[in-house]
Coordinates of C-alpha atoms and ligand atoms in Angstrom, one line a residue:
X1 CA 39.1 -0.2 1.1
X2 CA 37.7 2.1 -1.7
X3 CA 35.9 2.0 -4.7
X4 CA 35.1 4.3 -7.2
X5 CA 31.3 4.0 -6.5
X6 CA 29.7 6.0 -7.0
X7 CA 26.4 5.3 -5.4
X8 CA 23.8 8.6 -2.9
X9 CA 21.0 6.9 -1.9
X10 CA 19.9 10.7 -1.2
X11 CA 20.0 13.1 -5.0
X12 CA 17.2 13.5 -6.4
X13 CA 17.1 10.7 -9.5
X14 CA 17.8 8.3 -7.2
X15 CA 14.8 9.3 -5.0
X16 CA 12.6 9.2 -7.5
X17 CA 13.9 6.0 -9.0
X18 CA 16.2 3.9 -6.7
X19 CA 15.1 0.8 -8.8
X20 CA 17.8 1.8 -12.1
X21 CA 20.1 3.1 -9.6
X22 CA 20.0 -1.3 -7.9
X23 CA 20.2 -2.2 -11.3
X24 CA 22.9 -1.1 -12.4
X25 CA 25.4 -2.0 -9.3
X26 CA 23.7 -5.4 -9.5
X27 CA 25.4 -5.6 -12.8
X28 CA 28.6 -4.2 -12.2
X29 CA 30.3 -3.6 -8.1
X30 CA 27.9 -6.7 -6.6
X31 CA 29.9 -6.3 -3.2
X32 CA 30.7 -2.7 -2.9
X33 CA 32.7 -0.6 -0.1
X34 CA 30.4 2.8 0.6
X35 CA 33.0 5.6 2.1
X36 CA 31.1 7.5 3.5
X37 CA 28.5 5.3 5.0
X38 CA 31.8 3.2 5.9
X39 CA 29.7 0.1 4.8
X40 CA 30.0 -2.4 2.5
X41 CA 26.6 -2.7 0.2
X42 CA 25.3 -5.6 -1.0
X43 CA 22.5 -5.4 -4.3
X44 CA 22.0 -9.4 -4.7
X45 CA 19.4 -11.2 -3.7
X46 CA 21.6 -14.5 -2.4
X47 CA 24.1 -12.0 -1.1
X48 CA 21.3 -10.4 1.4
X49 CA 19.6 -13.3 1.8
X50 CA 23.3 -15.0 3.3
X51 CA 23.7 -12.6 4.9
X52 CA 20.7 -12.4 7.3
X53 CA 20.2 -16.4 7.4
X54 CA 23.4 -16.2 9.2
X55 CA 23.2 -14.8 12.3
X56 CA 25.7 -16.0 13.8
X57 CA 28.4 -14.0 11.5
X58 CA 26.5 -10.6 10.9
X59 CA 25.4 -9.8 14.4
X60 CA 22.0 -7.9 14.6
X61 CA 23.5 -6.8 18.0
X62 CA 27.0 -5.0 17.6
X63 CA 27.8 -6.1 21.1
X64 CA 28.9 -8.6 19.7
X65 CA 31.4 -7.4 17.4
X66 CA 32.8 -5.5 20.2
X67 CA 30.8 -2.1 19.7
X68 CA 29.7 -0.1 22.6
X69 CA 25.3 0.7 22.2
X70 CA 23.8 2.8 24.6
X71 CA 21.0 1.8 26.1
X72 CA 18.3 3.0 24.6
X73 CA 18.7 1.4 21.2
X74 CA 18.7 -1.9 23.0
X75 CA 14.8 -4.0 21.4
X76 CA 14.1 -6.2 19.9
X77 CA 15.2 -5.3 16.7
X78 CA 19.2 -4.3 17.6
X79 CA 19.4 -7.9 20.3
X80 CA 20.7 -11.7 19.7
X81 CA 20.7 -14.7 21.2
X82 CA 19.7 -15.4 24.1
X83 CA 17.7 -12.1 24.6
X84 CA 16.3 -11.4 21.4
X85 CA 14.6 -15.3 21.2
X86 CA 12.5 -15.1 24.9
X87 CA 11.4 -11.3 23.8
X88 CA 10.9 -12.4 20.8
X89 CA 8.3 -14.6 21.9
X90 CA 6.8 -12.3 24.8
X91 CA 5.9 -9.8 21.8
X92 CA 4.3 -12.5 19.1
X93 CA 2.0 -13.6 22.1
X94 CA 0.7 -11.1 22.9
X95 CA 0.3 -9.9 19.4
X96 CA -1.3 -13.1 17.8
X97 CA -3.5 -12.7 21.3
X98 CA -5.5 -9.5 19.3
X99 CA -8.5 -10.2 16.8
X100 CA -7.2 -8.1 13.9
X101 CA -9.8 -8.4 11.6
X102 CA -11.9 -6.8 14.1
X103 CA -9.4 -3.6 14.3
X104 CA -8.9 -4.2 10.4
X105 CA -13.3 -3.6 10.3
X106 CA -12.5 0.0 13.0
X107 CA -10.4 0.4 10.2
X108 CA -12.8 0.4 7.4
X109 CA -14.7 2.6 8.8
X110 CA -11.9 4.9 9.9
X111 CA -11.2 5.7 5.9
X112 CA -15.2 5.4 5.5
X113 CA -15.5 8.3 7.4
X114 CA -12.6 10.5 5.9
X115 CA -13.8 10.1 2.9
X116 CA -17.5 10.4 3.6
X117 CA -15.9 14.3 5.7
X118 CA -14.9 15.1 2.2
X119 CA -17.8 16.4 1.4
X120 CA -17.0 18.4 -2.2
X121 CA -13.9 18.7 -1.6
X122 CA -12.2 17.5 -6.4
X123 CA -8.8 17.0 -4.8
X124 CA -6.9 15.3 -1.4
X125 CA -4.0 14.4 -0.2
X126 CA -4.2 10.2 0.7
X127 CA -0.9 10.4 3.1
X128 CA -1.7 13.0 6.2
X129 CA -5.9 12.4 5.4
X130 CA -6.5 9.8 5.3
X131 CA -2.9 6.7 5.5
X132 CA -1.6 8.8 8.6
X133 CA -4.6 8.8 10.7
X134 CA -5.6 4.0 9.5
X135 CA -1.9 4.3 10.7
X136 CA -1.4 5.3 14.0
X137 CA -5.3 4.4 14.7
X138 CA -4.8 0.5 13.9
X139 CA -1.4 0.7 15.4
X140 CA -3.2 2.3 18.6
X141 CA -5.9 -0.2 18.4
X142 CA -3.7 -2.8 18.6
X143 CA -1.0 -2.2 21.3
X144 CA -4.5 -0.8 23.0
X145 CA -2.9 1.9 24.2
X146 CA -5.2 5.9 23.6
X147 CA -4.9 7.2 20.3
X148 CA -1.3 10.5 20.5
X149 CA -2.2 13.6 18.6
X150 CA -0.9 12.5 15.3
X151 CA 1.3 16.1 14.5
X152 CA 3.1 15.4 17.8
X153 CA 3.0 12.1 16.8
X154 CA 3.8 12.0 14.2
X155 CA 6.7 15.3 14.0
X156 CA 7.9 13.1 16.5
X157 CA 7.8 10.0 14.0
X158 CA 8.8 12.0 11.0
X159 CA 12.2 13.5 13.3
X160 CA 13.6 9.6 13.6
X161 CA 13.3 8.1 10.0
X162 CA 15.0 11.4 9.0
X163 CA 17.9 10.6 11.9
X164 CA 17.5 7.3 10.4
X165 CA 19.4 8.8 7.3
X166 CA 22.1 11.0 9.3
X167 CA 25.2 9.0 7.6
X168 CA 24.5 9.9 4.3
X169 CA 24.4 13.5 4.5
X170 CA 28.1 14.9 3.4
X171 CA 28.5 18.0 6.1
X172 CA 29.2 16.1 9.9
X173 CA 27.1 20.0 11.2
X174 CA 23.7 18.1 9.0
X175 CA 24.9 14.3 10.5
X176 CA 25.4 15.3 14.0
X177 CA 22.1 17.7 14.5
X178 CA 20.2 15.7 12.5
X179 CA 21.4 12.4 15.7
X180 CA 21.0 14.9 18.2
X181 CA 17.6 15.4 16.6
X182 CA 16.3 12.0 16.6
X183 CA 18.3 11.1 20.3
X184 CA 15.4 14.0 21.4
X185 CA 12.3 12.7 19.9
X186 CA 13.2 9.3 21.0
X187 CA 13.6 10.4 24.4
X188 CA 9.9 11.8 23.9
X189 CA 8.6 9.1 22.8
X190 CA 10.2 7.1 25.4
X191 CA 7.5 9.2 28.0
X192 CA 5.1 8.4 26.3
X193 CA 5.8 5.4 26.6
X194 CA 5.7 5.4 30.2
X195 CA 2.5 7.6 30.3
X196 CA 1.2 4.5 29.3
X197 CA 2.3 1.8 31.7
X198 CA 1.7 4.3 34.4
X199 CA -2.4 3.9 33.1
X200 CA -4.9 1.4 33.7
X201 CA -4.2 0.1 29.3
X202 CA -7.2 -1.7 27.7
X203 CA -7.4 -4.8 26.3
X204 CA -4.3 -5.4 23.6
X205 CA -0.9 -6.1 23.0
X206 CA 0.7 -3.6 26.0
X207 CA -2.0 -5.2 28.4
X208 CA -1.0 -8.5 28.0
X209 CA 2.8 -8.3 27.6
X210 CA 2.7 -6.5 31.3
X211 CA 0.9 -9.6 32.8
X212 CA 3.6 -11.8 30.7
X213 CA 6.0 -10.0 31.5
X214 CA 7.7 -12.3 34.8
X215 CA 7.8 -15.1 32.6
X216 CA 10.8 -13.6 30.3
X217 CA 14.1 -12.5 32.4
X218 CA 15.2 -10.0 30.6
X219 CA 16.0 -6.4 31.8
X220 CA 13.2 -3.8 32.1
X221 CA 14.0 -1.9 29.2
X222 CA 14.7 -4.2 26.8
X223 CA 10.1 -5.0 27.2
X224 CA 9.9 -0.6 26.8
X225 CA 11.8 0.1 24.0
X226 CA 10.5 -3.1 22.4
X227 CA 7.1 -1.2 22.7
X228 CA 8.0 2.1 21.2
X229 CA 10.1 0.1 19.0
X230 CA 6.6 -1.3 17.5
X231 CA 4.1 1.5 17.5
X232 CA 7.0 4.1 15.9
X233 CA 7.9 1.2 13.6
X234 CA 4.9 -0.2 13.2
X235 CA 3.4 3.2 12.5
X236 CA 5.9 5.0 9.8
X237 CA 6.9 1.6 7.5
X238 CA 2.9 1.5 6.6
X239 CA 2.3 5.4 6.1
X240 CA 5.6 5.3 4.0
X241 CA 4.3 1.2 2.6
X242 CA 0.5 1.9 2.3
X243 CA 1.9 4.9 0.5
X244 CA 3.9 2.8 -1.8
X245 CA 1.5 0.5 -2.6
X246 CA -1.4 2.7 -3.6
X247 CA 0.9 4.7 -5.9
X248 CA 2.0 1.5 -7.5
X249 CA -1.8 1.1 -8.0
X250 CA -2.9 4.3 -9.0
X251 CA -0.5 4.5 -12.0
X252 CA -1.4 1.0 -12.8
X253 CA -5.0 1.7 -12.4
X254 CA -6.7 -1.9 -14.3
X255 CA -4.8 -3.5 -11.0
X256 CA -7.2 -1.6 -8.3
X257 CA -10.3 -3.4 -9.5
X258 CA -9.2 -6.9 -9.5
X259 CA -8.3 -6.1 -5.4
X260 CA -11.5 -7.3 -5.2
X261 CA -10.8 -10.9 -5.3
X262 CA -10.0 -11.9 -1.9
X263 CA -7.2 -14.6 -3.5
X264 CA -5.8 -11.8 -6.2
X265 CA -5.5 -9.2 -3.2
X266 CA -4.1 -12.1 -1.4
X267 CA -1.2 -12.5 -4.0
X268 CA -1.1 -9.0 -4.8
X269 CA -0.1 -7.6 -1.4
X270 CA 2.8 -9.4 -1.8
X271 CA 3.4 -8.2 -4.6
X272 CA 3.1 -4.4 -3.6
X273 CA 4.9 -5.1 -0.4
X274 CA 8.2 -6.2 -3.5
X275 CA 6.9 -4.3 -5.7
X276 CA 8.7 -0.8 -3.6
X277 CA 9.3 -1.5 -0.3
X278 CA 9.3 0.4 2.1
X279 CA 12.5 0.1 4.6
X280 CA 14.5 0.4 1.8
X281 CA 17.9 -2.4 4.0
X282 CA 18.9 -2.8 7.2
X283 CA 22.7 -3.5 8.7
X284 CA 25.0 -6.5 10.3
X285 CA 27.9 -5.8 12.0
X286 CA 31.2 -9.2 11.5
X287 CA 31.4 -11.1 14.4
X288 CA 34.3 -12.4 12.7
X289 CA 36.7 -12.8 9.5
X290 CA 34.8 -14.0 6.2
X291 CA 33.3 -13.5 3.0
X292 CA 30.3 -13.1 0.7
X293 CA 30.8 -14.1 -2.2
X294 CA 35.3 -14.2 -3.2
X295 CA 35.1 -10.1 -0.9
X296 CA 36.6 -10.6 2.4
X297 CA 34.7 -9.0 5.6
X298 CA 36.6 -8.5 8.8
X299 CA 35.4 -9.3 12.0
X300 CA 33.5 -5.6 12.2
X301 CA 32.8 -4.6 9.1
X302 CA 28.9 -3.0 8.5
X303 CA 27.4 -5.1 6.3
X304 CA 24.2 -3.0 4.4
X305 CA 21.8 -5.1 2.9
X306 CA 19.4 -3.7 0.6
X307 CA 16.3 -4.5 0.4
X308 CA 15.4 -2.8 -2.5
X309 CA 18.0 -4.9 -5.0
X310 CA 16.7 -7.7 -3.6
X311 CA 13.8 -7.8 -4.5
X312 CA 14.3 -6.7 -8.3
X313 CA 16.7 -9.6 -8.5
X314 CA 16.1 -10.3 -12.2
X315 CA 18.0 -14.1 -10.6
X316 CA 15.4 -14.3 -8.4
X317 CA 12.0 -12.4 -9.7
X318 CA 10.9 -13.4 -13.4
X319 CA 10.6 -9.5 -15.1
X320 CA 11.9 -7.9 -11.5
X321 CA 10.5 -4.5 -12.6
X322 CA 6.6 -5.3 -13.9
X323 CA 3.8 -5.1 -10.9
X324 CA 2.0 -9.2 -11.7
X325 CA 0.0 -8.9 -9.1
X326 CA -0.6 -13.5 -9.5
X327 CA 3.3 -13.5 -8.9
X328 CA 4.2 -16.6 -7.6
X329 CA 6.2 -18.0 -5.9
X330 CA 7.2 -14.2 -4.8
X331 CA 9.6 -14.6 -2.2
X332 CA 11.1 -11.2 -1.6
X333 CA 12.3 -9.8 1.6
X334 CA 10.4 -6.5 2.7
X335 CA 9.9 -8.2 5.4
X336 CA 13.4 -9.5 6.3
X337 CA 14.3 -12.9 6.4
X338 CA 16.0 -14.5 9.0
X339 CA 15.6 -14.5 13.4
X340 CA 14.3 -10.0 12.4
X341 CA 12.2 -11.3 10.3
X342 CA 9.0 -8.3 11.1
X343 CA 6.5 -9.6 13.4
X344 CA 3.4 -7.2 11.7
X345 CA 2.9 -8.8 8.2
X346 CA -0.6 -10.2 9.2
X347 CA -1.6 -6.8 10.6
X348 CA -0.3 -4.5 7.3
X349 CA -2.0 -7.1 5.4
X350 CA -5.4 -6.7 7.5
X351 CA -5.0 -2.3 7.6
X352 CA -3.6 -2.0 3.6
X353 CA -6.9 -4.2 3.0
X354 CA -9.2 -2.1 4.5
X355 CA -7.9 0.7 3.0
X356 CA -8.6 -1.2 -0.2
X357 CA -11.8 -1.9 0.5
X358 CA -12.8 1.3 1.3
X359 CA -12.0 3.5 -1.9
X360 CA -12.9 0.1 -3.6
X361 CA -16.7 0.9 -2.3
X362 CA -17.2 4.4 -3.8
X363 CA -18.7 4.6 -6.9
X364 CA -16.1 6.5 -8.5
X365 CA -12.8 5.3 -9.1
X366 CA -10.1 6.8 -6.8
X367 CA -7.3 8.4 -9.3
X368 CA -3.7 9.8 -9.4
X369 CA -4.4 13.6 -9.4
X370 CA -0.9 15.5 -10.0
X371 CA 2.5 14.5 -8.8
X372 CA 3.1 12.8 -6.0
X373 CA 5.9 14.1 -3.6
X374 CA 8.8 11.5 -2.2
X375 CA 10.7 12.6 1.2
X376 CA 14.1 13.1 1.1
X377 CA 14.5 9.7 3.6
X378 CA 16.9 6.7 1.8
X379 CA 16.5 4.1 5.0
X380 CA 12.3 4.8 4.7
X381 CA 11.3 4.9 1.3
X382 CA 8.3 7.6 2.1
X383 CA 5.8 9.5 0.7
X384 CA 5.0 12.9 1.6
X385 CA 1.9 13.8 -0.9
X386 CA -0.6 11.5 -2.4
X387 CA -3.0 13.8 -5.2
X388 CA -5.8 11.7 -5.1
X389 CA -9.0 12.7 -6.6
X390 CA -12.0 10.5 -6.6
X391 CA -12.9 10.9 -10.5
X392 CA -15.0 9.0 -13.7
X393 CA -12.3 10.2 -15.9
X394 CA -8.2 10.9 -14.9
X395 CA -7.5 13.6 -14.3
X396 CA -4.4 14.1 -16.1
X397 CA -5.1 13.0 -19.3
X398 CA -8.3 15.7 -18.3
X399 CA -5.7 19.0 -18.1
X400 CA -3.8 17.1 -21.5
X401 CA -7.1 17.6 -23.5
Ligands
LIG501 C1 4.6 -2.4 5.5 C2 4.7 -2.1 6.4 C3 5.9 -3.0 6.9 C4 7.1 -3.5 6.7 C5 7.8 -2.9 4.8 C6 8.0 -4.4 7.5 C7 9.7 -4.5 7.5 C8 10.3 -4.6 8.4 C9 12.0 -5.2 7.8 C10 12.7 -5.0 6.8 C11 12.0 -5.8 9.5 C12 13.6 -6.4 10.1 C13 14.2 -5.7 10.0 C14 16.0 -6.2 9.6 O1 16.0 -7.2 9.8 O2 16.7 -5.8 10.4 C15 11.7 -5.9 10.4 C16 12.0 -5.6 11.2 C17 10.6 -5.4 12.6 N1 9.4 -4.9 12.1 FE1 8.3 -4.6 10.8 N2 7.2 -3.8 8.3 C18 6.7 -3.7 8.5 C19 5.7 -3.2 9.9 C20 5.3 -3.0 10.8 C21 4.5 -3.4 11.3 C22 2.8 -2.7 11.7 C23 5.0 -3.5 13.1 C24 4.2 -3.5 14.3 C25 3.4 -3.7 14.7 C26 6.5 -3.4 13.0 C27 7.3 -3.7 13.5 C28 8.4 -4.7 13.2 C29 9.4 -5.1 14.4 C30 9.6 -5.0 16.4 C31 10.1 -5.7 14.3 C32 12.1 -6.3 14.6 C33 11.5 -7.7 14.3 C34 12.7 -8.4 15.7 O3 14.2 -7.7 14.9 O4 13.2 -9.6 15.9 N3 6.7 -3.9 11.7 N4 10.5 -4.8 9.1

């Protein structure tokens, strides 16, 4: 089961532009076995969709294919029927009960104040100074918990995000070290989650989940692990997703103004999520022998669904590499597909809107001030820095003069 396909998601050129690499793979070897990751890699929209819409054969819960899964890993994100549906209802109902507009308004006030406090600072970094505090505040607000200190929490979150790519590291020592750090970070996060369960909860998802918890027949640790996942994946997906969206807008300055139109914001949000999605892929395990197209898949084989590649497939999206804010239809997979589709789509939209509304209220446009720096992570497509400035003129053109 070997192929000669060269695909290293962590090499610098791929990190800078994975979409060029996906296009090449899609046209030459749309399904291939990756020796190092030990999985099948899918780059065509139709193949990705067929896997995600067939949960009976392609399991999210790898125990169904005979694997052992450690207790801390069992959450909404990794379970299948019969536990998945009741757990998902518990969390979805708690989410639906929240006033997202009020959370968005508080987020917008927070961004206003961060931007006001910049004072005479000509240049600032949008990721740590605005987007990360906004994401942490809104996700804490959603859960109804005391907002943790940003630097402590972002260290935990960043370690977990890095550990997701352990299998891509060529040497055993680095792989083992990243996995160890990921386990430790999850344990730290679990202690934090425990402290929220012990405290008197404010109104929010956590209080709601706790009060309705007995109506659902699933073990307690599934609920606690899911709170951890909602908080951590919610925070990291928003920081990376909002960072990618803002970069795309800053690289297409004519688009920013257009987002004042609410109708265009609605289609524009989906397009920004499609164009440079933060979660680039997910995996499933085959519960029995099957085929994808002409490729034979054995029971126990892992299949990597590349959302980032599916979202740029020309067979699904005309002019896939262009940012078209009014794109319709736009059945992108940035939030997944099928029974495990993201629960945080609307919440992400509200948070990004808070940021954009606040930026659009300033008297001068926001512009890129220098080249942003990408983090060396592949599963989550993340910016470490996004240097920006409010300026009537484009600073990169000023320097060029
Ligand atoms: C830019 C923002 C976001 C993106 C791109 C994103 C992406 C995704 C994707 C692709 C999946 C499906 C994974 C799979 O099928 O294996 C997913 C699932 C999930 N997301 Fe998000 N997400 C975002 C924001 C959020 C937020 C804000 C929350 C929490 C409020 C959240 C919580 C979850 C949870 C709990 C699941 C698992 C659902 C299940 O398995 O039933 N996400 N997300």
